[in-house]
Amino acid sequence: MTSRRKFIQLGALASLASFTKAWGKPAAKVSKPVVISTWNFGVGANVEAWKILSTDGRALDAVEAGARVPEGDPKESSVGLGGLPDRDGRVTLDSCIMDEFANCGAVACLEHIVHPVSVARKVMEKTPHVFLVGDGALKFALDQGFKKENLLTKQSEKAWKEWLKTAKYKPVANIENHDTIGIVALDTKQNLSGACTTSGMAYKMHGRVGDSPIIGAALFVDNEIGAATSTGVGEEVIRIVGSHLVVELMRQGNSPQQACELAVARIVKNQPQKSKEIQVGFLALSKNGEYGAFALQKGFTYAVYSNEVSNKIFEAKSFY
Ligand code: SD4
């Protein structure tokens, strides 16, 4: 690297670091195993994940089991069954999963399957590929024995028909205080894994894919360093390859908390105006059990389950 390039890069990092001085507190640290997940519904997900982690199970199994909880709950309107549809009334799901060996699998724009996270895991384990989308993902799921179901509940259909009256696409930050689930875990063997699953932004264009199924955007795991996940307006997370950025910032010596703050600051720097109106939140967990979270706006909650913290909800600090 030329010294000029190096100088520019260091300068950019320094200016991001100055953004975070106001927060910059040491991250919380717990012993292994631990699972952390986004939003209040993370509590239910963590219960299932903890059953596996507390009996020396693998983090990968724990995050899948956790993610399946909101996926299967018809009352959760942002994940799996009962998720709000796109503007054409179709429920399309995005999900990904990543393990301690950097194996990963993902599905996007998948219809009719309640548990996209489990389809993503099958993509990881049974195919030479990482990512299947749309009809191909559905065909693969059916071949694997998943059942075809109607995911549009009466309640979500009603909400969509109401939306059609104005048909304005304006995502509201922290809708109903829950959203995409991102879940990361560290098991007793000190291995990390993560998963992310969502029905995406309500009333999106048909075919729109957010950050949630994109490895590096809404989820990244590096078993030497840590794991990170995101929630919020996916377009902004994709632009900065958010979760990969968080893990790389941890590799450079930042705590999970500082890394989440720096990633959020990067979004603010890219979109000073827009970032005031939208929500994006990051959650990170290090190899040694430190965790941190940060968001653009107030209201981003996450749930932590470890031997020391028995499945408590915390609210992340925010930029605004
Ligand atoms: C997406 N990140 O589709 C998801 C949705 C979400 O808060 O998390 N909304 O962009």
GROMACS .gro file of C-alpha atoms and ligand atoms in nm:
model
  330
    1MET     CA    1   0.000   0.000   0.000
    2THR     CA    2   0.137   0.345  -0.086
    3SER     CA    3   0.190   0.566   0.212
    4ARG     CA    4  -0.057   0.816   0.065
    5ARG     CA    5  -0.333   0.553   0.049
    6LYS     CA    6  -0.251   0.437   0.397
    7PHE     CA    7  -0.268   0.794   0.523
    8ILE     CA    8  -0.611   0.846   0.365
    9GLN     CA    9  -0.744   0.523   0.513
   10LEU     CA   10  -0.617   0.603   0.860
   11GLY     CA   11  -0.761   0.954   0.832
   12ALA     CA   12  -1.104   0.814   0.741
   13LEU     CA   13  -1.098   0.580   1.038
   14ALA     CA   14  -0.985   0.856   1.272
   15SER     CA   15  -1.273   1.079   1.164
   16LEU     CA   16  -1.519   0.794   1.224
   17ALA     CA   17  -1.362   0.731   1.563
   18SER     CA   18  -1.422   1.091   1.664
   19PHE     CA   19  -1.795   1.031   1.602
   20THR     CA   20  -1.800   0.773   1.876
   21LYS     CA   21  -1.620   0.951   2.157
   22ALA     CA   22  -1.951   1.039   2.320
   23TRP     CA   23  -2.036   0.672   2.372
   24GLY     CA   24  -1.717   0.463   2.368
   25LYS     CA   25  -1.787   0.271   2.692
   26PRO     CA   26  -1.635  -0.073   2.753
   27ALA     CA   27  -1.855  -0.353   2.624
   28ALA     CA   28  -2.036  -0.592   2.854
   29LYS     CA   29  -1.865  -0.927   2.891
   30VAL     CA   30  -2.009  -1.263   2.993
   31SER     CA   31  -1.884  -1.620   3.012
   32LYS     CA   32  -1.967  -1.874   2.743
   33PRO     CA   33  -2.217  -1.990   2.637
   34VAL     CA   34  -2.414  -1.681   2.538
   35VAL     CA   35  -2.682  -1.592   2.285
   36ILE     CA   36  -2.791  -1.244   2.186
   37SER     CA   37  -3.068  -1.151   1.948
   38THR     CA   38  -3.247  -0.846   1.815
   39TRP     CA   39  -3.565  -0.688   1.951
   40ASN     CA   40  -3.798  -0.795   2.230
   41PHE     CA   41  -3.894  -1.115   2.051
   42GLY     CA   42  -3.532  -1.216   2.094
   43VAL     CA   43  -3.636  -1.335   2.440
   44GLY     CA   44  -3.845  -1.621   2.298
   45ALA     CA   45  -3.574  -1.703   2.046
   46ASN     CA   46  -3.307  -1.707   2.317
   47VAL     CA   47  -3.508  -1.955   2.527
   48GLU     CA   48  -3.489  -2.214   2.250
   49ALA     CA   49  -3.126  -2.131   2.171
   50TRP     CA   50  -3.033  -2.157   2.539
   51LYS     CA   51  -3.175  -2.510   2.567
   52ILE     CA   52  -2.909  -2.614   2.317
   53LEU     CA   53  -2.624  -2.395   2.440
   54SER     CA   54  -2.669  -2.485   2.808
   55THR     CA   55  -2.641  -2.855   2.727
   56ASP     CA   56  -2.312  -2.809   2.539
   57GLY     CA   57  -2.482  -2.799   2.200
   58ARG     CA   58  -2.347  -2.627   1.893
   59ALA     CA   59  -2.398  -2.252   1.837
   60LEU     CA   60  -2.518  -2.326   1.483
   61ASP     CA   61  -2.805  -2.542   1.611
   62ALA     CA   62  -2.885  -2.282   1.874
   63VAL     CA   63  -2.919  -1.988   1.633
   64GLU     CA   64  -3.133  -2.191   1.394
   65ALA     CA   65  -3.364  -2.306   1.675
   66GLY     CA   66  -3.386  -1.947   1.802
   67ALA     CA   67  -3.465  -1.794   1.463
   68ARG     CA   68  -3.743  -2.047   1.407
   69VAL     CA   69  -3.940  -1.909   1.703
   70PRO     CA   70  -4.055  -1.576   1.554
   71GLU     CA   71  -4.067  -1.738   1.208
   72GLY     CA   72  -4.338  -1.973   1.329
   73ASP     CA   73  -4.534  -1.713   1.526
   74PRO     CA   74  -4.826  -1.578   1.319
   75LYS     CA   75  -4.851  -1.275   1.550
   76GLU     CA   76  -4.507  -1.149   1.448
   77SER     CA   77  -4.571  -0.938   1.140
   78SER     CA   78  -4.210  -0.895   1.034
   79VAL     CA   79  -4.080  -1.252   1.020
   80GLY     CA   80  -4.198  -1.579   0.859
   81LEU     CA   81  -4.562  -1.681   0.898
   82GLY     CA   82  -4.779  -1.370   0.931
   83GLY     CA   83  -4.509  -1.142   0.789
   84LEU     CA   84  -4.644  -0.834   0.613
   85PRO     CA   85  -4.648  -0.883   0.236
   86ASP     CA   86  -4.494  -0.685  -0.047
   87ARG     CA   87  -4.708  -0.433  -0.236
   88ASP     CA   88  -4.852  -0.712  -0.453
   89GLY     CA   89  -4.973  -0.897  -0.143
   90ARG     CA   90  -4.703  -1.165  -0.155
   91VAL     CA   91  -4.513  -1.267   0.157
   92THR     CA   92  -4.150  -1.308   0.051
   93LEU     CA   93  -3.890  -1.416   0.303
   94ASP     CA   94  -3.514  -1.357   0.333
   95SER     CA   95  -3.279  -1.550   0.559
   96CYS     CA   96  -2.920  -1.660   0.608
   97ILE     CA   97  -2.706  -1.863   0.844
   98MET     CA   98  -2.330  -1.889   0.902
   99ASP     CA   99  -2.120  -2.125   1.114
  100GLU     CA  100  -1.778  -2.136   1.277
  101PHE     CA  101  -1.608  -2.271   0.963
  102ALA     CA  102  -1.733  -1.983   0.744
  103ASN     CA  103  -1.986  -2.218   0.590
  104CYS     CA  104  -2.294  -2.021   0.499
  105GLY     CA  105  -2.628  -2.052   0.326
  106ALA     CA  106  -2.901  -1.809   0.226
  107VAL     CA  107  -3.241  -1.777   0.062
  108ALA     CA  108  -3.416  -1.467  -0.064
  109CYS     CA  109  -3.760  -1.384  -0.197
  110LEU     CA  110  -3.875  -1.727  -0.081
  111GLU     CA  111  -4.253  -1.774  -0.066
  112HIS     CA  112  -4.477  -2.027   0.110
  113ILE     CA  113  -4.221  -2.173   0.353
  114VAL     CA  114  -4.256  -2.098   0.725
  115HIS     CA  115  -3.890  -2.157   0.817
  116PRO     CA  116  -3.657  -1.996   0.565
  117VAL     CA  117  -3.367  -2.018   0.813
  118SER     CA  118  -3.384  -2.397   0.793
  119VAL     CA  119  -3.393  -2.381   0.413
  120ALA     CA  120  -3.084  -2.156   0.428
  121ARG     CA  121  -2.912  -2.418   0.643
  122LYS     CA  122  -2.999  -2.688   0.387
  123VAL     CA  123  -2.854  -2.469   0.110
  124MET     CA  124  -2.535  -2.451   0.319
  125GLU     CA  125  -2.519  -2.822   0.391
  126LYS     CA  126  -2.670  -2.990   0.085
  127THR     CA  127  -2.570  -2.779  -0.213
  128PRO     CA  128  -2.245  -2.652  -0.365
  129HIS     CA  129  -2.396  -2.301  -0.345
  130VAL     CA  130  -2.445  -2.029  -0.087
  131PHE     CA  131  -2.753  -1.846  -0.211
  132LEU     CA  132  -3.082  -1.956  -0.373
  133VAL     CA  133  -3.360  -1.712  -0.459
  134GLY     CA  134  -3.726  -1.705  -0.561
  135ASP     CA  135  -3.865  -2.005  -0.747
  136GLY     CA  136  -3.534  -2.189  -0.729
  137ALA     CA  137  -3.527  -2.155  -0.351
  138LEU     CA  138  -3.888  -2.274  -0.328
  139LYS     CA  139  -3.826  -2.573  -0.553
  140PHE     CA  140  -3.522  -2.667  -0.347
  141ALA     CA  141  -3.720  -2.633  -0.021
  142LEU     CA  142  -3.998  -2.855  -0.151
  143ASP     CA  143  -3.742  -3.111  -0.273
  144GLN     CA  144  -3.600  -3.111   0.080
  145GLY     CA  145  -3.941  -3.194   0.225
  146PHE     CA  146  -4.053  -2.849   0.346
  147LYS     CA  147  -4.429  -2.799   0.327
  148LYS     CA  148  -4.591  -2.535   0.106
  149GLU     CA  149  -4.814  -2.308   0.315
  150ASN     CA  150  -5.005  -1.985   0.294
  151LEU     CA  151  -4.807  -1.730   0.496
  152LEU     CA  152  -5.047  -1.437   0.453
  153THR     CA  153  -5.258  -1.429   0.769
  154LYS     CA  154  -5.596  -1.255   0.782
  155GLN     CA  155  -5.441  -0.983   0.994
  156SER     CA  156  -5.154  -0.914   0.753
  157GLU     CA  157  -5.390  -0.921   0.456
  158LYS     CA  158  -5.610  -0.665   0.628
  159ALA     CA  159  -5.310  -0.440   0.700
  160TRP     CA  160  -5.198  -0.467   0.336
  161LYS     CA  161  -5.546  -0.376   0.203
  162GLU     CA  162  -5.547  -0.077   0.436
  163TRP     CA  163  -5.203   0.023   0.305
  164LEU     CA  164  -5.325  -0.002  -0.056
  165LYS     CA  165  -5.563   0.289   0.008
  166THR     CA  166  -5.268   0.530   0.013
  167ALA     CA  167  -4.993   0.299  -0.113
  168LYS     CA  168  -4.717   0.519   0.032
  169TYR     CA  169  -4.387   0.341   0.099
  170LYS     CA  170  -4.246   0.503   0.410
  171PRO     CA  171  -4.092   0.257   0.654
  172VAL     CA  172  -4.147   0.366   1.014
  173ALA     CA  173  -3.857   0.322   1.257
  174ASN     CA  174  -3.909   0.054   1.524
  175ILE     CA  175  -4.252  -0.052   1.398
  176GLU     CA  176  -4.435  -0.222   1.684
  177ASN     CA  177  -4.097  -0.246   1.851
  178HIS     CA  178  -3.997  -0.562   1.671
  179ASP     CA  179  -3.854  -0.645   1.335
  180THR     CA  180  -3.604  -0.876   1.172
  181ILE     CA  181  -3.444  -1.128   1.403
  182GLY     CA  182  -3.067  -1.145   1.397
  183ILE     CA  183  -2.922  -1.393   1.643
  184VAL     CA  184  -2.559  -1.472   1.729
  185ALA     CA  185  -2.425  -1.725   1.977
  186LEU     CA  186  -2.105  -1.851   2.135
  187ASP     CA  187  -2.112  -2.212   2.255
  188THR     CA  188  -1.923  -2.391   2.533
  189LYS     CA  189  -1.659  -2.503   2.281
  190GLN     CA  190  -1.606  -2.133   2.210
  191ASN     CA  191  -1.744  -2.152   1.858
  192LEU     CA  192  -1.957  -1.877   1.707
  193SER     CA  193  -2.252  -1.892   1.468
  194GLY     CA  194  -2.531  -1.661   1.356
  195ALA     CA  195  -2.861  -1.644   1.170
  196CYS     CA  196  -3.092  -1.375   1.040
  197THR     CA  197  -3.449  -1.404   0.911
  198THR     CA  198  -3.722  -1.162   0.803
  199SER     CA  199  -4.016  -1.090   0.578
  200GLY     CA  200  -3.832  -0.770   0.489
  201MET     CA  201  -3.968  -0.420   0.468
  202ALA     CA  202  -4.347  -0.427   0.453
  203TYR     CA  203  -4.492  -0.325   0.115
  204LYS     CA  204  -4.155  -0.340  -0.062
  205MET     CA  205  -4.154  -0.386  -0.441
  206HIS     CA  206  -4.200  -0.747  -0.542
  207GLY     CA  207  -3.854  -0.899  -0.583
  208ARG     CA  208  -3.686  -0.652  -0.346
  209VAL     CA  209  -3.423  -0.816  -0.129
  210GLY     CA  210  -3.284  -0.644   0.178
  211ASP     CA  211  -2.974  -0.701   0.384
  212SER     CA  212  -3.111  -0.992   0.588
  213PRO     CA  213  -3.009  -1.281   0.357
  214ILE     CA  214  -2.682  -1.125   0.249
  215ILE     CA  215  -2.374  -1.269   0.416
  216GLY     CA  216  -2.159  -0.974   0.517
  217ALA     CA  217  -2.452  -0.732   0.526
  218ALA     CA  218  -2.696  -0.855   0.793
  219LEU     CA  219  -2.477  -1.133   0.923
  220PHE     CA  220  -2.111  -1.217   0.948
  221VAL     CA  221  -1.923  -1.468   1.159
  222ASP     CA  222  -1.547  -1.504   1.186
  223ASN     CA  223  -1.471  -1.766   1.444
  224GLU     CA  224  -1.135  -1.606   1.530
  225ILE     CA  225  -1.288  -1.266   1.601
  226GLY     CA  226  -1.664  -1.243   1.651
  227ALA     CA  227  -2.007  -1.228   1.496
  228ALA     CA  228  -2.239  -0.942   1.405
  229THR     CA  229  -2.593  -0.895   1.280
  230SER     CA  230  -2.819  -0.607   1.183
  231THR     CA  231  -3.177  -0.489   1.162
  232GLY     CA  232  -3.343  -0.187   1.004
  233VAL     CA  233  -3.350  -0.041   0.655
  234GLY     CA  234  -3.153  -0.303   0.466
  235GLU     CA  235  -3.049  -0.080   0.179
  236GLU     CA  236  -2.832   0.126   0.416
  237VAL     CA  237  -2.677  -0.185   0.568
  238ILE     CA  238  -2.593  -0.329   0.225
  239ARG     CA  239  -2.423  -0.004   0.122
  240ILE     CA  240  -2.166  -0.042   0.399
  241VAL     CA  241  -2.162  -0.426   0.411
  242GLY     CA  242  -2.247  -0.362   0.774
  243SER     CA  243  -2.194  -0.686   0.965
  244HIS     CA  244  -1.869  -0.763   0.788
  245LEU     CA  245  -1.757  -0.409   0.867
  246VAL     CA  246  -1.840  -0.460   1.235
  247VAL     CA  247  -1.639  -0.783   1.254
  248GLU     CA  248  -1.344  -0.629   1.068
  249LEU     CA  249  -1.349  -0.330   1.304
  250MET     CA  250  -1.332  -0.579   1.592
  251ARG     CA  251  -1.035  -0.744   1.424
  252GLN     CA  252  -0.863  -0.405   1.427
  253GLY     CA  253  -0.896  -0.395   1.805
  254ASN     CA  254  -1.231  -0.226   1.861
  255SER     CA  255  -1.468  -0.371   2.119
  256PRO     CA  256  -1.802  -0.502   1.988
  257GLN     CA  257  -1.962  -0.184   2.123
  258GLN     CA  258  -1.715   0.046   1.949
  259ALA     CA  259  -1.742  -0.154   1.627
  260CYS     CA  260  -2.122  -0.117   1.621
  261GLU     CA  261  -2.086   0.256   1.686
  262LEU     CA  262  -1.835   0.297   1.403
  263ALA     CA  263  -2.060   0.110   1.159
  264VAL     CA  264  -2.359   0.328   1.249
  265ALA     CA  265  -2.138   0.636   1.214
  266ARG     CA  266  -2.043   0.520   0.864
  267ILE     CA  267  -2.413   0.523   0.768
  268VAL     CA  268  -2.451   0.873   0.912
  269LYS     CA  269  -2.148   0.988   0.715
  270ASN     CA  270  -2.287   0.840   0.391
  271GLN     CA  271  -2.642   0.964   0.443
  272PRO     CA  272  -2.642   1.258   0.686
  273GLN     CA  273  -3.003   1.357   0.608
  274LYS     CA  274  -3.167   1.022   0.546
  275SER     CA  275  -3.006   0.864   0.851
  276LYS     CA  276  -3.213   1.096   1.073
  277GLU     CA  277  -3.537   0.934   0.958
  278ILE     CA  278  -3.460   0.566   0.943
  279GLN     CA  279  -3.358   0.296   1.184
  280VAL     CA  280  -3.056   0.066   1.158
  281GLY     CA  281  -2.920  -0.131   1.451
  282PHE     CA  282  -2.615  -0.355   1.490
  283LEU     CA  283  -2.546  -0.625   1.746
  284ALA     CA  284  -2.203  -0.782   1.794
  285LEU     CA  285  -2.050  -1.060   2.000
  286SER     CA  286  -1.678  -1.131   2.032
  287LYS     CA  287  -1.501  -1.463   2.057
  288ASN     CA  288  -1.442  -1.397   2.427
  289GLY     CA  289  -1.801  -1.314   2.519
  290GLU     CA  290  -1.798  -0.936   2.496
  291TYR     CA  291  -2.108  -0.793   2.335
  292GLY     CA  292  -2.229  -0.455   2.217
  293ALA     CA  293  -2.512  -0.288   2.026
  294PHE     CA  294  -2.579   0.049   1.870
  295ALA     CA  295  -2.848   0.204   1.650
  296LEU     CA  296  -2.928   0.518   1.457
  297GLN     CA  297  -3.242   0.589   1.660
  298LYS     CA  298  -3.360   0.519   2.010
  299GLY     CA  299  -3.578   0.213   2.058
  300PHE     CA  300  -3.356  -0.068   1.929
  301THR     CA  301  -3.377  -0.345   2.187
  302TYR     CA  302  -3.196  -0.677   2.211
  303ALA     CA  303  -3.206  -0.977   2.441
  304VAL     CA  304  -2.906  -1.142   2.611
  305TYR     CA  305  -2.900  -1.489   2.764
  306SER     CA  306  -2.592  -1.619   2.946
  307ASN     CA  307  -2.511  -1.766   3.285
  308GLU     CA  308  -2.485  -1.412   3.423
  309VAL     CA  309  -2.769  -1.243   3.232
  310SER     CA  310  -3.084  -1.450   3.235
  311ASN     CA  311  -3.251  -1.347   2.913
  312LYS     CA  312  -3.286  -0.976   2.974
  313ILE     CA  313  -3.387  -0.709   2.725
  314PHE     CA  314  -3.161  -0.406   2.688
  315GLU     CA  315  -3.205  -0.092   2.485
  316ALA     CA  316  -2.908  -0.002   2.268
  317LYS     CA  317  -2.763   0.347   2.279
  318SER     CA  318  -2.823   0.543   1.962
  319PHE     CA  319  -2.659   0.804   1.742
  320TYR     CA  320  -2.959   1.039   1.749
  321SD4     C1  321  -3.483  -0.551   0.546
  321SD4     N1  322  -3.343  -0.542   0.740
  321SD4     O1  323  -3.551  -0.622   0.473
  321SD4     C2  324  -3.469  -0.590   0.690
  321SD4     C3  325  -3.589  -0.546   0.763
  321SD4     C4  326  -3.569  -0.497   0.898
  321SD4     O2  327  -3.623  -0.331   1.046
  321SD4     O3  328  -3.487  -0.538   0.974
  321SD4     N2  329  -3.643  -0.394   0.930
  321SD4     O4  330  -3.431  -0.447   0.506
   0.00000   0.00000   0.00000
